[in-house]
């Protein structure tokens, strides 16, 4: 079911409203009913979303595992999720260590700590906030907490966060399982063994673009064969390829040159993916970057966006939400289908902030694409 996350959000809202505990300021409002929003929104500390930060003035390599950013293991209550980059930044204090941050904090942290490209950072963060964050308080959790809620027997509700499945988080991750198998965000030792095996077979013990191409394709084949609810649509079709390239560009020490460039050793990879920690003395990349090489990964084994049809091995092509080959449609459908589905008729500060954040999303993504006009799901303000 493509929109089962809506049901999850609705159940979550019912839980909070019925128990009248304080609504967590980072919990998403998407999928709540008009009545629930009327009750919850006035209890929140509403912010006007500020314009996102631009690129920093210095964009070269530098030591980021420094004295001001010591690694600390997450404490009870700190949130971590499916993104090894953001998890690492939180565990080193580039992001608030509790894992809850504003878009501005996240953009500054990914630029400072990884040299993540400014427009890619802005696109990722506003897509994440609109899909999984709280647009009234301007806060996003990089993970999410699981709580038990009724009816009897209690069903878990995810108070997410990037852990929410179906908007940004998706199937076929390299080191995390598909949501269908019960845990979509924790480091998965079996998938890690496969990561190591592919790096040994195709990269002489390193993870590089060749390994990324083979492993990305294999993970897709694996999910088609094992997960009846496998989906890879729209934004996920872009992010699945982009995320396979990110470790090559941003997890390799920025001092590496020549044949060592773009070759991620497995000890460093495990440090990021599992320990959420920089390798000792790590230097960030020597120039701003992100998903460069994702088109090579895609073209090595092109797979269309699509999904299984409730049984395994029943893959059908579905490009209704766009694809890596049609990013303008990904932008347009993310806004008109995903965001509008979560927020069908917002009012007041919620509507105001959605309009502002949708503008920031367009500035980061749609505006750079040819013939890709901005869409206004709620009309022009
Ligand atoms: C700008 C803010 C960012 C946001 C909102 C974000 C969000 C996410 C999300 C939601 C996922 C899970 C997708 C899935 O289901 O696999 C993910 C995965 C991933 N992210 Fe990030 N991310 C950000 C920045 C970064 C940075 C700076 C890096 C690297 C330095 C990074 C590296 C990765 C990698 C390698 C994965 C794939 C993990 C896997 O497949 O096992 N991300 N990210």
XYZ file of C-alpha atoms and ligand atoms in Angstrom:
424
model
C 0.000 0.000 0.000
C 1.560 3.229 -1.079
C -0.076 5.453 1.508
C -0.107 3.321 4.598
C 2.099 5.964 6.248
C -0.966 8.248 6.258
C -2.809 5.725 8.370
C 0.184 5.530 10.699
C 0.216 9.302 11.134
C -3.513 9.348 11.794
C -3.205 6.636 14.452
C -0.394 8.568 16.040
C -2.497 11.716 16.177
C -5.381 9.868 17.783
C -3.010 8.610 20.443
C -1.750 12.030 21.360
C -5.102 13.745 21.292
C -6.820 11.054 23.297
C -4.157 10.965 26.018
C -3.625 14.754 25.929
C 0.055 14.438 26.741
C 2.212 17.187 25.254
C 2.639 16.722 21.534
C 6.369 16.292 20.820
C 7.522 19.482 19.048
C 9.362 17.468 16.382
C 6.506 15.045 15.633
C 5.044 15.469 12.145
C 1.586 16.947 11.705
C 0.966 15.294 8.347
C -2.048 13.013 8.180
C -3.770 14.500 11.249
C -7.440 15.426 10.932
C -8.615 19.062 10.906
C -9.964 18.568 14.444
C -6.650 17.154 15.708
C -4.737 20.013 14.100
C -7.090 22.523 15.753
C -6.217 21.036 19.140
C -2.491 20.512 18.639
C -1.227 23.479 16.594
C -2.066 26.148 19.238
C -0.012 24.191 21.815
C 3.128 24.396 19.656
C 5.782 27.110 19.677
C 5.242 28.285 16.091
C 8.198 29.712 14.189
C 8.444 31.577 10.906
C 10.843 29.414 8.841
C 13.954 31.518 8.172
C 15.598 31.444 4.727
C 18.167 28.627 4.513
C 21.880 29.409 4.880
C 24.010 29.719 1.746
C 27.319 27.961 1.092
C 30.178 28.629 3.535
C 33.106 30.811 2.500
C 35.743 28.075 2.907
C 34.937 24.842 1.073
C 38.210 22.926 1.173
C 39.308 19.842 3.104
C 39.814 20.233 6.849
C 40.007 18.221 10.019
C 36.448 17.651 11.254
C 37.128 14.980 13.894
C 38.453 17.829 16.005
C 38.643 18.734 19.668
C 35.476 20.822 19.554
C 33.481 17.869 18.252
C 34.280 14.834 20.383
C 32.349 11.656 19.666
C 29.932 10.570 22.355
C 27.704 7.519 22.265
C 24.017 8.450 22.070
C 22.433 8.751 25.508
C 19.017 7.442 26.481
C 16.423 9.452 24.557
C 18.815 10.663 21.837
C 17.384 9.913 18.421
C 19.289 8.309 15.571
C 17.933 6.958 12.306
C 18.564 5.591 8.823
C 21.097 8.240 7.682
C 24.707 7.475 8.623
C 25.752 11.029 7.696
C 23.305 12.775 10.037
C 23.811 10.158 12.784
C 27.561 10.862 12.711
C 27.043 14.625 12.852
C 24.769 14.277 15.895
C 27.183 11.965 17.710
C 30.004 14.499 17.197
C 27.886 17.490 18.216
C 27.740 19.180 14.800
C 23.998 18.629 15.241
C 22.224 18.706 18.600
C 23.164 15.403 20.196
C 19.534 14.551 20.886
C 18.974 14.232 17.108
C 16.336 16.961 16.798
C 17.297 19.976 14.695
C 16.070 22.821 12.512
C 16.694 22.861 8.741
C 19.198 25.694 9.273
C 21.157 23.623 11.811
C 21.142 20.604 9.490
C 22.315 22.544 6.421
C 25.139 24.179 8.400
C 26.153 20.849 9.937
C 26.267 18.854 6.678
C 28.270 21.627 5.025
C 30.684 22.024 7.928
C 31.082 18.356 8.802
C 30.991 16.759 5.337
C 31.265 19.519 2.712
C 27.813 18.515 1.447
C 26.818 20.713 -1.478
C 24.524 23.622 -0.532
C 21.685 23.011 -2.997
C 21.655 19.243 -2.365
C 21.529 19.954 1.376
C 18.652 22.398 0.963
C 16.706 19.982 -1.226
C 17.202 17.028 1.139
C 16.342 18.975 4.254
C 13.126 20.589 2.970
C 11.944 17.318 1.450
C 12.592 15.713 4.854
C 10.918 18.489 6.838
C 7.823 18.529 4.609
C 7.542 14.751 4.673
C 8.608 13.892 8.203
C 9.171 17.005 10.294
C 7.053 19.517 12.147
C 6.580 22.480 9.825
C 5.013 24.634 12.560
C 7.920 24.372 15.030
C 10.504 24.032 12.209
C 11.981 20.904 13.833
C 12.964 17.538 12.397
C 14.069 14.365 14.151
C 16.821 12.431 12.367
C 15.288 9.241 13.765
C 12.124 8.720 15.689
C 10.889 7.069 18.808
C 8.696 4.022 18.869
C 5.899 4.116 21.403
C 3.206 1.640 22.183
C -0.325 2.805 21.714
C -3.802 1.258 21.663
C -5.905 -0.637 20.775
C -5.213 -3.866 22.611
C -2.735 -5.440 21.762
C -0.956 -2.124 21.437
C 0.461 -1.242 18.042
C 3.746 0.665 17.806
C 3.501 4.228 16.562
C 6.589 5.889 15.231
C 6.963 9.454 16.424
C 9.230 10.282 13.539
C 11.328 11.565 12.109
C 13.330 10.214 9.266
C 12.442 6.707 10.432
C 8.978 7.125 8.924
C 8.706 4.867 5.926
C 7.438 5.975 2.555
C 8.221 9.661 2.201
C 12.034 9.900 2.279
C 13.106 6.652 3.964
C 12.586 3.806 1.532
C 13.360 0.241 0.532
C 16.649 -1.164 -0.822
C 18.972 0.683 1.613
C 22.507 -0.637 1.602
C 22.846 -1.230 5.346
C 19.270 -1.025 6.649
C 16.439 -3.505 6.068
C 13.167 -2.797 4.262
C 10.331 -1.574 6.506
C 8.346 -4.720 5.649
C 10.840 -6.799 7.658
C 10.287 -4.704 10.796
C 13.334 -2.422 11.161
C 14.075 0.157 8.484
C 16.586 2.288 10.375
C 19.061 0.267 12.460
C 22.415 -0.943 11.155
C 21.870 -4.481 9.846
C 24.822 -6.859 10.271
C 23.670 -9.236 7.503
C 23.409 -6.422 4.982
C 26.792 -5.170 6.158
C 28.310 -8.593 5.386
C 26.911 -8.221 1.873
C 28.409 -4.707 1.628
C 31.804 -6.192 2.572
C 31.418 -9.094 0.166
C 30.607 -6.791 -2.779
C 33.467 -4.436 -1.865
C 35.864 -7.397 -1.848
C 34.555 -8.857 -5.105
C 34.175 -5.664 -7.153
C 36.444 -3.138 -5.402
C 39.504 -5.040 -4.095
C 38.397 -4.399 -0.531
C 37.145 -0.845 -1.098
C 33.684 0.615 -1.703
C 33.731 2.681 -4.910
C 31.418 3.565 -7.808
C 31.790 0.097 -9.378
C 30.812 -1.572 -6.109
C 27.981 0.936 -5.653
C 26.627 0.034 -9.113
C 26.640 -3.702 -8.438
C 25.365 -3.494 -4.862
C 22.601 -1.019 -5.708
C 21.338 -3.342 -8.451
C 21.620 -6.398 -6.218
C 19.686 -4.761 -3.359
C 16.867 -3.930 -5.788
C 16.781 -7.529 -7.074
C 16.827 -8.756 -3.476
C 13.842 -6.636 -2.459
C 11.877 -7.626 -5.563
C 12.507 -11.285 -4.690
C 11.852 -11.039 -0.928
C 9.591 -8.086 -0.102
C 5.984 -8.294 -1.336
C 5.540 -4.619 -0.450
C 8.688 -3.440 -2.216
C 8.366 0.070 -3.671
C 10.857 2.420 -5.303
C 8.915 5.390 -6.635
C 9.560 9.041 -7.388
C 11.888 10.630 -4.833
C 13.080 7.179 -3.709
C 14.140 6.381 -7.281
C 16.488 9.384 -7.132
C 17.639 8.941 -3.517
C 18.367 5.195 -3.851
C 20.985 5.967 -6.525
C 22.224 9.157 -4.850
C 22.745 7.480 -1.483
C 24.828 4.736 -3.075
C 27.201 7.451 -4.366
C 27.373 9.559 -1.165
C 29.867 7.297 0.688
C 32.238 7.457 -2.311
C 32.167 11.256 -2.354
C 31.831 12.185 1.314
C 33.018 9.279 3.509
C 36.495 9.168 1.903
C 39.117 11.279 3.671
C 39.551 14.609 1.832
C 43.350 14.286 1.787
C 43.232 11.283 -0.543
C 44.350 11.983 -4.090
C 45.105 10.064 -7.277
C 44.130 6.390 -7.302
C 43.072 6.549 -3.616
C 40.349 9.115 -4.351
C 36.826 7.686 -4.379
C 37.966 4.478 -2.621
C 36.331 3.988 0.778
C 38.112 1.487 3.023
C 35.846 -0.857 4.950
C 37.018 0.144 8.414
C 36.037 3.765 7.726
C 32.763 2.630 6.144
C 31.843 0.611 9.221
C 32.755 3.540 11.438
C 30.188 5.740 9.668
C 27.447 3.195 8.988
C 27.542 1.374 12.322
C 29.397 3.439 14.947
C 28.069 6.816 13.668
C 31.584 8.090 14.138
C 34.318 9.754 12.058
C 37.381 7.585 11.494
C 40.139 8.946 13.747
C 41.500 12.277 12.478
C 39.051 12.411 9.546
C 39.262 15.288 7.031
C 36.088 16.232 5.162
C 35.995 16.144 1.326
C 38.241 18.567 -0.559
C 35.336 20.141 -2.469
C 31.566 20.407 -1.989
C 29.796 17.307 -3.251
C 26.876 14.927 -2.866
C 25.478 12.302 -5.193
C 27.941 12.743 -8.087
C 28.198 9.436 -9.959
C 24.601 8.386 -9.275
C 23.866 8.539 -13.027
C 26.768 6.107 -13.646
C 25.329 3.779 -11.005
C 21.885 3.988 -12.596
C 23.125 3.519 -16.160
C 25.203 0.465 -15.267
C 21.972 -1.485 -14.560
C 19.034 0.823 -15.314
C 15.952 -0.135 -13.288
C 12.702 1.767 -13.735
C 10.773 3.071 -10.756
C 8.199 0.532 -9.679
C 6.882 -1.809 -7.042
C 5.808 -5.326 -6.268
C 2.128 -6.080 -6.529
C 1.547 -7.533 -3.014
C 3.514 -10.695 -3.789
C 7.214 -11.238 -4.293
C 8.627 -11.190 -7.821
C 5.665 -9.239 -9.185
C 7.520 -6.059 -10.142
C 5.532 -3.555 -12.178
C 6.925 -0.327 -13.571
C 5.287 2.729 -12.000
C 6.577 6.140 -12.996
C 3.545 8.041 -11.710
C 5.749 9.936 -9.221
C 8.634 10.572 -11.634
C 12.083 9.028 -11.829
C 15.776 9.837 -11.886
C 15.243 10.506 -15.618
C 12.395 12.937 -14.934
C 13.343 14.919 -11.817
C 10.857 17.708 -12.552
C 8.047 15.167 -12.229
C 9.597 13.985 -8.953
C 9.455 17.563 -7.667
C 5.920 18.180 -8.962
C 4.503 14.897 -7.641
C 6.291 15.182 -4.303
C 4.447 18.457 -3.810
C 1.091 17.647 -5.433
C 0.776 14.041 -4.251
C 2.942 13.462 -1.166
C 2.759 16.838 0.584
C -0.824 17.515 -0.455
C -1.780 13.992 0.683
C -0.312 14.669 4.116
C -1.785 18.182 4.374
C -4.972 18.323 2.281
C -6.416 21.568 3.679
C -4.037 23.402 6.024
C -4.972 26.698 7.641
C -3.317 29.423 9.736
C 0.368 29.086 10.652
C 0.445 25.578 9.243
C -0.598 26.826 5.792
C 1.783 29.785 6.031
C 4.763 27.602 6.924
C 3.939 24.981 4.295
C 3.911 27.714 1.644
C 7.258 29.072 2.861
C 8.932 25.646 3.040
C 7.528 24.639 -0.368
C 9.142 27.806 -1.745
C 12.498 26.794 -0.218
C 12.117 23.296 -1.694
C 11.488 24.727 -5.150
C 14.446 27.136 -4.888
C 16.708 24.175 -4.068
C 15.456 21.690 -6.646
C 12.799 22.613 -9.190
C 14.171 26.037 -10.071
C 17.406 24.527 -11.409
C 15.605 22.138 -13.782
C 14.658 23.094 -17.335
C 10.960 23.876 -17.880
C 9.994 23.057 -14.341
C 7.613 25.697 -13.026
C 6.834 25.963 -9.316
C 3.579 24.309 -8.271
C 1.258 25.810 -5.656
C -0.908 23.074 -4.140
C -2.769 25.578 -1.936
C -2.950 28.347 -4.529
C -0.783 31.446 -4.478
C -0.743 33.052 -1.038
C 20.893 17.150 4.248
C 20.405 16.353 5.025
C 20.190 14.871 4.873
C 18.999 14.241 4.986
C 17.648 14.901 5.253
C 19.239 12.826 4.829
C 18.268 11.858 4.916
C 18.478 10.509 4.717
C 17.449 9.511 4.807
C 15.987 9.743 5.154
C 18.038 8.327 4.516
C 17.364 6.963 4.488
C 17.024 6.553 3.106
C 16.921 5.053 3.027
O 15.841 4.515 3.268
O 17.946 4.416 2.765
C 19.421 8.568 4.242
C 20.319 7.593 3.871
C 21.646 7.850 3.638
N 22.295 9.031 3.835
Fe 21.486 10.802 4.345
N 20.574 12.617 4.614
C 21.200 13.837 4.635
C 22.565 14.050 4.491
C 23.501 13.074 4.299
C 24.930 13.290 4.240
C 25.609 14.647 4.413
C 25.499 12.073 4.011
C 26.950 11.691 3.886
C 27.918 12.402 4.309
C 24.445 11.104 3.923
C 24.630 9.759 3.653
C 23.619 8.838 3.550
C 23.826 7.456 3.122
C 25.158 6.826 2.709
C 22.590 6.841 3.172
C 22.255 5.409 2.769
C 22.274 4.456 3.944
C 22.037 3.043 3.482
O 21.625 2.827 2.338
O 22.244 2.125 4.284
N 23.248 11.738 4.108
N 19.669 9.916 4.388
